[in-house]
Short mmCIF file of C-alpha atoms in Angstrom, two decimals:
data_model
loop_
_atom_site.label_atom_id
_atom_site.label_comp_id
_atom_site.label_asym_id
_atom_site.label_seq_id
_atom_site.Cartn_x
_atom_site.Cartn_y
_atom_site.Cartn_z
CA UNK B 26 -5.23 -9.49 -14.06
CA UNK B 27 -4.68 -5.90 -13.39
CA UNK B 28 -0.53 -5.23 -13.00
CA UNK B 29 1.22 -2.07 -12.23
CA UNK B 30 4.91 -2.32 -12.73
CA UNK B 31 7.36 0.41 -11.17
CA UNK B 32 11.19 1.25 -12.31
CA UNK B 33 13.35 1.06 -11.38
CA UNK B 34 13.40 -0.72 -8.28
CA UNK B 35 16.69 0.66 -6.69
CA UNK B 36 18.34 4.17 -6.92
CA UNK B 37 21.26 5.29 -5.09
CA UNK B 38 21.78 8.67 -5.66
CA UNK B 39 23.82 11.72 -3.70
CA UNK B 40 22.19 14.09 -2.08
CA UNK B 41 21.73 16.95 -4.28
CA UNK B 42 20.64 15.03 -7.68
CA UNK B 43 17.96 14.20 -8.76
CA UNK B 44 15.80 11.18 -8.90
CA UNK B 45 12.83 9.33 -11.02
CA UNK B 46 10.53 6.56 -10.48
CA UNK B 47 7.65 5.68 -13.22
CA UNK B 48 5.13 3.89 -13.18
CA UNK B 49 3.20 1.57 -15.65
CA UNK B 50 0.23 -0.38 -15.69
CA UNK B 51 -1.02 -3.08 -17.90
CA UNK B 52 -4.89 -0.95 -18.35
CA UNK B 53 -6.19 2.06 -18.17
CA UNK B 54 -6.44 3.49 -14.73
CA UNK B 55 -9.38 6.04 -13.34
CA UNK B 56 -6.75 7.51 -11.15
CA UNK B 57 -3.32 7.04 -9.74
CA UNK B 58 -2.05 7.91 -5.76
CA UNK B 59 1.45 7.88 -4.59
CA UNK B 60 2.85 6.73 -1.45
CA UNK B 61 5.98 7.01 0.13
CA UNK B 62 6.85 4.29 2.63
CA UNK B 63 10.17 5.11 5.20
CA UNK B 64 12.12 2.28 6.12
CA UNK B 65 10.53 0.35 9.01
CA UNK B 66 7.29 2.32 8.74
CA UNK B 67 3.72 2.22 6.68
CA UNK B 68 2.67 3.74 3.43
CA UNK B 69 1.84 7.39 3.66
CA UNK B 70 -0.16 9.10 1.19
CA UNK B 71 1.49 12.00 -1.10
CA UNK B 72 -0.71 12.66 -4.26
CA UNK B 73 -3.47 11.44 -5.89
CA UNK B 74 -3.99 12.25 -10.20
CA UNK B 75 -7.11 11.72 -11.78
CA UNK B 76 -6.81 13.90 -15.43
CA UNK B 77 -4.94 12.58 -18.09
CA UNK B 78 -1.84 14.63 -18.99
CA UNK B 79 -2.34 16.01 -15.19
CA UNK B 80 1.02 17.52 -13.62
CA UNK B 81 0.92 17.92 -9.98
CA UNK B 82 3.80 19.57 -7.83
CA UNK B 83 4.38 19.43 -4.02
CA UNK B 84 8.03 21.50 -3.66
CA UNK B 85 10.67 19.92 -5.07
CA UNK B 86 8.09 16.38 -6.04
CA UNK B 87 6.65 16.65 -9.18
CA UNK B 88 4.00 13.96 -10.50
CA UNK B 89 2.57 13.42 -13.72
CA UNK B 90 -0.31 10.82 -15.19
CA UNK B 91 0.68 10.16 -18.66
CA UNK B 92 -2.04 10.91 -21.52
CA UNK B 93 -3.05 7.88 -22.02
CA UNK B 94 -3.96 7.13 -18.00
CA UNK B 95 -1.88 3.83 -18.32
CA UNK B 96 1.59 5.47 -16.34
CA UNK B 97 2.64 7.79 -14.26
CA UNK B 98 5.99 9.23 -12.67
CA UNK B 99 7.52 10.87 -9.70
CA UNK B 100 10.68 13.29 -10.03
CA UNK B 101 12.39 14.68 -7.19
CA UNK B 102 14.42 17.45 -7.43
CA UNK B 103 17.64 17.97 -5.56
CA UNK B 104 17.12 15.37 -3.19
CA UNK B 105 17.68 15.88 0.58
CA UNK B 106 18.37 12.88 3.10
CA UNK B 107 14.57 12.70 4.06
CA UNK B 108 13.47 11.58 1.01
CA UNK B 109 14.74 7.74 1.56
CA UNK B 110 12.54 5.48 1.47
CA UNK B 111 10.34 3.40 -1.06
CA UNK B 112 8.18 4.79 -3.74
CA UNK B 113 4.94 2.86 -4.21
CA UNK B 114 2.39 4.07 -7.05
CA UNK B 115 -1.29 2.64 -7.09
CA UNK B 116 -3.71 2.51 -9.50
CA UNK B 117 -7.72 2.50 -9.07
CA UNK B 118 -9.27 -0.56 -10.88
CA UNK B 119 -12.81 -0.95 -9.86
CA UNK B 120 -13.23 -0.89 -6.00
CA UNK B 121 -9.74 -1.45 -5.46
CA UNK B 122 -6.01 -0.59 -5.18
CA UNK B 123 -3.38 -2.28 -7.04
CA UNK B 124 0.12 -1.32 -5.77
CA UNK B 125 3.14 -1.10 -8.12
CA UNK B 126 6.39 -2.62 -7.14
CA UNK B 127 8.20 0.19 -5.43
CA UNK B 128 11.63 2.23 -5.92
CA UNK B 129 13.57 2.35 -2.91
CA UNK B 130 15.37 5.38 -3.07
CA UNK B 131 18.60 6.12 -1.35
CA UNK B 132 20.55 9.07 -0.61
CA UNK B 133 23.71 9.15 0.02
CA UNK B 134 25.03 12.59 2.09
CA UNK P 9 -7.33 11.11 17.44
CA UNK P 10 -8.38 9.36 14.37
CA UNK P 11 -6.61 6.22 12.54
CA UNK P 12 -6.40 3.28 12.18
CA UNK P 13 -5.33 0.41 14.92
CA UNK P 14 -3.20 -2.83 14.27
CA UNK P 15 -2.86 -5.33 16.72
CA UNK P 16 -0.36 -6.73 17.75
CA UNK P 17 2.97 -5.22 16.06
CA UNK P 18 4.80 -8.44 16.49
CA UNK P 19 3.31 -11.93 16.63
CA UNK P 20 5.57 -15.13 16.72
CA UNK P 21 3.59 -18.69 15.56
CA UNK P 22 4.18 -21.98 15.50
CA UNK P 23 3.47 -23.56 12.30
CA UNK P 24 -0.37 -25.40 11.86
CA UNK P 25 -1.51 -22.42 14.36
CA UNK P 26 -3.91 -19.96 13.06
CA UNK P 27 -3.55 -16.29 13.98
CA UNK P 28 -5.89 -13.06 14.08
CA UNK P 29 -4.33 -9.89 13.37
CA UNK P 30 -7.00 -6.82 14.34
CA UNK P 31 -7.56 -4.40 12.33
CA UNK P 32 -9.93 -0.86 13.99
CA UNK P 33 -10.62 2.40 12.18
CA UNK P 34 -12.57 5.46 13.44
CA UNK P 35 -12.67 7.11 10.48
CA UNK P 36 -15.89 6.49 9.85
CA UNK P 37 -14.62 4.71 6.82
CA UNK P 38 -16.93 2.06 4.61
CA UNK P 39 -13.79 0.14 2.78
CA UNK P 40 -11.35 -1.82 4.35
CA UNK P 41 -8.14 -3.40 3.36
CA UNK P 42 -5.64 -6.11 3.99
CA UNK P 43 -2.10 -5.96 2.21
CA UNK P 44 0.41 -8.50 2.57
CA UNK P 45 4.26 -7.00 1.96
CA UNK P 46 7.39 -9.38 1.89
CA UNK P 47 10.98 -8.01 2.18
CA UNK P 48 11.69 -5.70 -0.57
CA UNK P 49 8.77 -6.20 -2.21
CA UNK P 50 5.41 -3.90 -3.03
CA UNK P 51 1.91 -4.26 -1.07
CA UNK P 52 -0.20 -7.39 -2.86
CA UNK P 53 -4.07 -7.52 -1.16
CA UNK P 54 -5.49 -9.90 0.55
CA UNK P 55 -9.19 -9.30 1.41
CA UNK P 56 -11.12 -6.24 0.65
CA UNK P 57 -14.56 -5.11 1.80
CA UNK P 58 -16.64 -2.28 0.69
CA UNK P 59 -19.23 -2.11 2.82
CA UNK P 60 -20.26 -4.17 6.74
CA UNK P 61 -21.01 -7.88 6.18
CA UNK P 62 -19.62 -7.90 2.73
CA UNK P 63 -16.01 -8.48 1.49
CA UNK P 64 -13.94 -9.99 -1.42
CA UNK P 65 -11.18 -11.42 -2.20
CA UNK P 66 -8.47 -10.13 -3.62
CA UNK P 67 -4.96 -11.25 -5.13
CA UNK P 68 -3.69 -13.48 -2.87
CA UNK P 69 -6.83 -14.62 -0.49
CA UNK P 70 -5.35 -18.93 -0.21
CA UNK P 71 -4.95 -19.33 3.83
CA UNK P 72 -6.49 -15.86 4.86
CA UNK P 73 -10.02 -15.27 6.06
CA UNK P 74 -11.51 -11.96 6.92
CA UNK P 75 -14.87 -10.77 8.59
CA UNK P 76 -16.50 -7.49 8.69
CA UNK P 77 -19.11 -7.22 11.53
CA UNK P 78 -18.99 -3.96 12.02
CA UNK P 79 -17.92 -0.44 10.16
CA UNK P 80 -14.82 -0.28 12.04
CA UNK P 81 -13.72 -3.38 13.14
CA UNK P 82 -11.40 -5.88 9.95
CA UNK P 83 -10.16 -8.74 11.47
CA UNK P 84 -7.67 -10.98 9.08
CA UNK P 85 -6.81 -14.79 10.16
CA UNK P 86 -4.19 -16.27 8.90
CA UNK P 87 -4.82 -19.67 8.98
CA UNK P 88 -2.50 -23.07 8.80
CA UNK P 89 -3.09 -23.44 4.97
CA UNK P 90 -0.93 -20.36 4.29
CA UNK P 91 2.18 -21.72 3.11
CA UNK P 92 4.75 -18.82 3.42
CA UNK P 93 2.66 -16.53 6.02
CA UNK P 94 5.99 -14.64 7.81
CA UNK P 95 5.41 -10.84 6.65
CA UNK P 96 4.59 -7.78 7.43
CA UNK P 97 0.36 -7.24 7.44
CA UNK P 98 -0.92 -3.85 6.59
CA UNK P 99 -4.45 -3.01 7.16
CA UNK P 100 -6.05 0.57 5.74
CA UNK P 101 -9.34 1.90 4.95
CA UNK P 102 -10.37 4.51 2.62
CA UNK P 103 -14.22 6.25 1.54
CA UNK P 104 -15.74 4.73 -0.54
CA UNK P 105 -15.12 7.00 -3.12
CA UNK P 106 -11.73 6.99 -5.28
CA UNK P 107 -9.55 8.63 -1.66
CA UNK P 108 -6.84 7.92 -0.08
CA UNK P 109 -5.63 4.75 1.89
CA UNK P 110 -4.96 5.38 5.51
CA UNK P 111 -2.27 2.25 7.14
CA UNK P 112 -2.00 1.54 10.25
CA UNK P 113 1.80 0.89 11.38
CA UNK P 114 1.17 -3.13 10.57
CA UNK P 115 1.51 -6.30 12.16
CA UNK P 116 4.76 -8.19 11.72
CA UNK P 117 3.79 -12.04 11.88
CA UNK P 118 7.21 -14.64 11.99
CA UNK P 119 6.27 -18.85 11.72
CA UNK P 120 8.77 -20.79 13.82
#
């Protein structure tokens, strides 16, 4: 079946640097969202892509779907003590969502 | 204000009971979700359902059951054949177009 496969799946990182999560998945996806999930709490939605090659920015996240519509990432840029938490990308097969594996990102002040 | 309900947050059960987490949206959305998420670990579906009085199974569907008698209402039962059921039970709904999935805050379900 369908799999979508997320690295990594930990980053410690200190506040201030920068961070990266990608995203793969084993077909060809009609569109890719992004969640971000806070410790304790439920997914929240960030972004969705839909074009191939698309590059999508929201401050300091940026998120691209790759050309071929099969992986995405997330980059965030000088990251800030809010942004902890866990990562989740998920791709559209038909009718549903399939979830990748998370990052769980943590910053350290 | 619109969202989407869970009920109850916490639920302790014995094992060989069956349990019925609800699920209510008024969002007036047609899909419906159930994810299952274990410690550290991404969101794997249970049940979906597109439309009232249809559903389907998804990835992981052994032990569950699910109804859908009306637009907002997505009950999930974990029943006694679910071998490992202790984890947290997220429920969302989306259009049925390609949107967004709107959670609720979950149900956290522990077997004694």
């Amino acid at each position: 079946g369908q799999q979508v496969m997320q690295i990594p799946q930990y980053q410690h990182v200190q506040e201030g640097e920068d961070f990266t999560t990608y995203c793969n998945s084993s077909t060809t996806l009609s569109n890719i969202q992004w969640y971000k999930q806070r410790p304790g709490g439920h997914p929240v939605f960030l972004i969705q892509l839909v074009k191939s090659g698309e590059v999508k920015k929201q401050k300091r996240l940026t998120f691209q779907f790759g050309e071929a519509k099969k992986n995405s990432s997330l980059h965030i840029t000088a990251t800030q003590t809010t942004d902890v938490g866990t990562y989740f990308c998920a791709g559209r097969g038909t009718y549903k969502y399939i979830f990748g594996t998370g990052t769980r990102l943590k910053v350290l002040a | 204000d619109g969202g989407i309900t869970q009920s109850p947050k916490y639920l302790f059960r014995k094992e060989g009971q069956n349990v019925t987490l609800s699920c209510e949206q008024n969002l007036n959305h047609d899909a419906m979700y159930w994810y299952r998420q274990d410690p550290g670990q991404g969101l794997r579906l249970i049940y979906y359902s597109q439309i009232v009085n249809d559903f389907q199974k998804g990835d992981i569907a052994e032990g569950y059951s699910v109804s859908r008698e009306k637009k907002e209402s997505f009950p999930l039962t974990v029943t006694s054949a679910q071998k490992n059921p202790t984890a947290f039970y997220l429920c969302a709904s989306s259009d049925r177009g390609p949107g967004e999935l709107f959670f609720g805050e979950g149900s956290r379900l522990t077997v004694l």
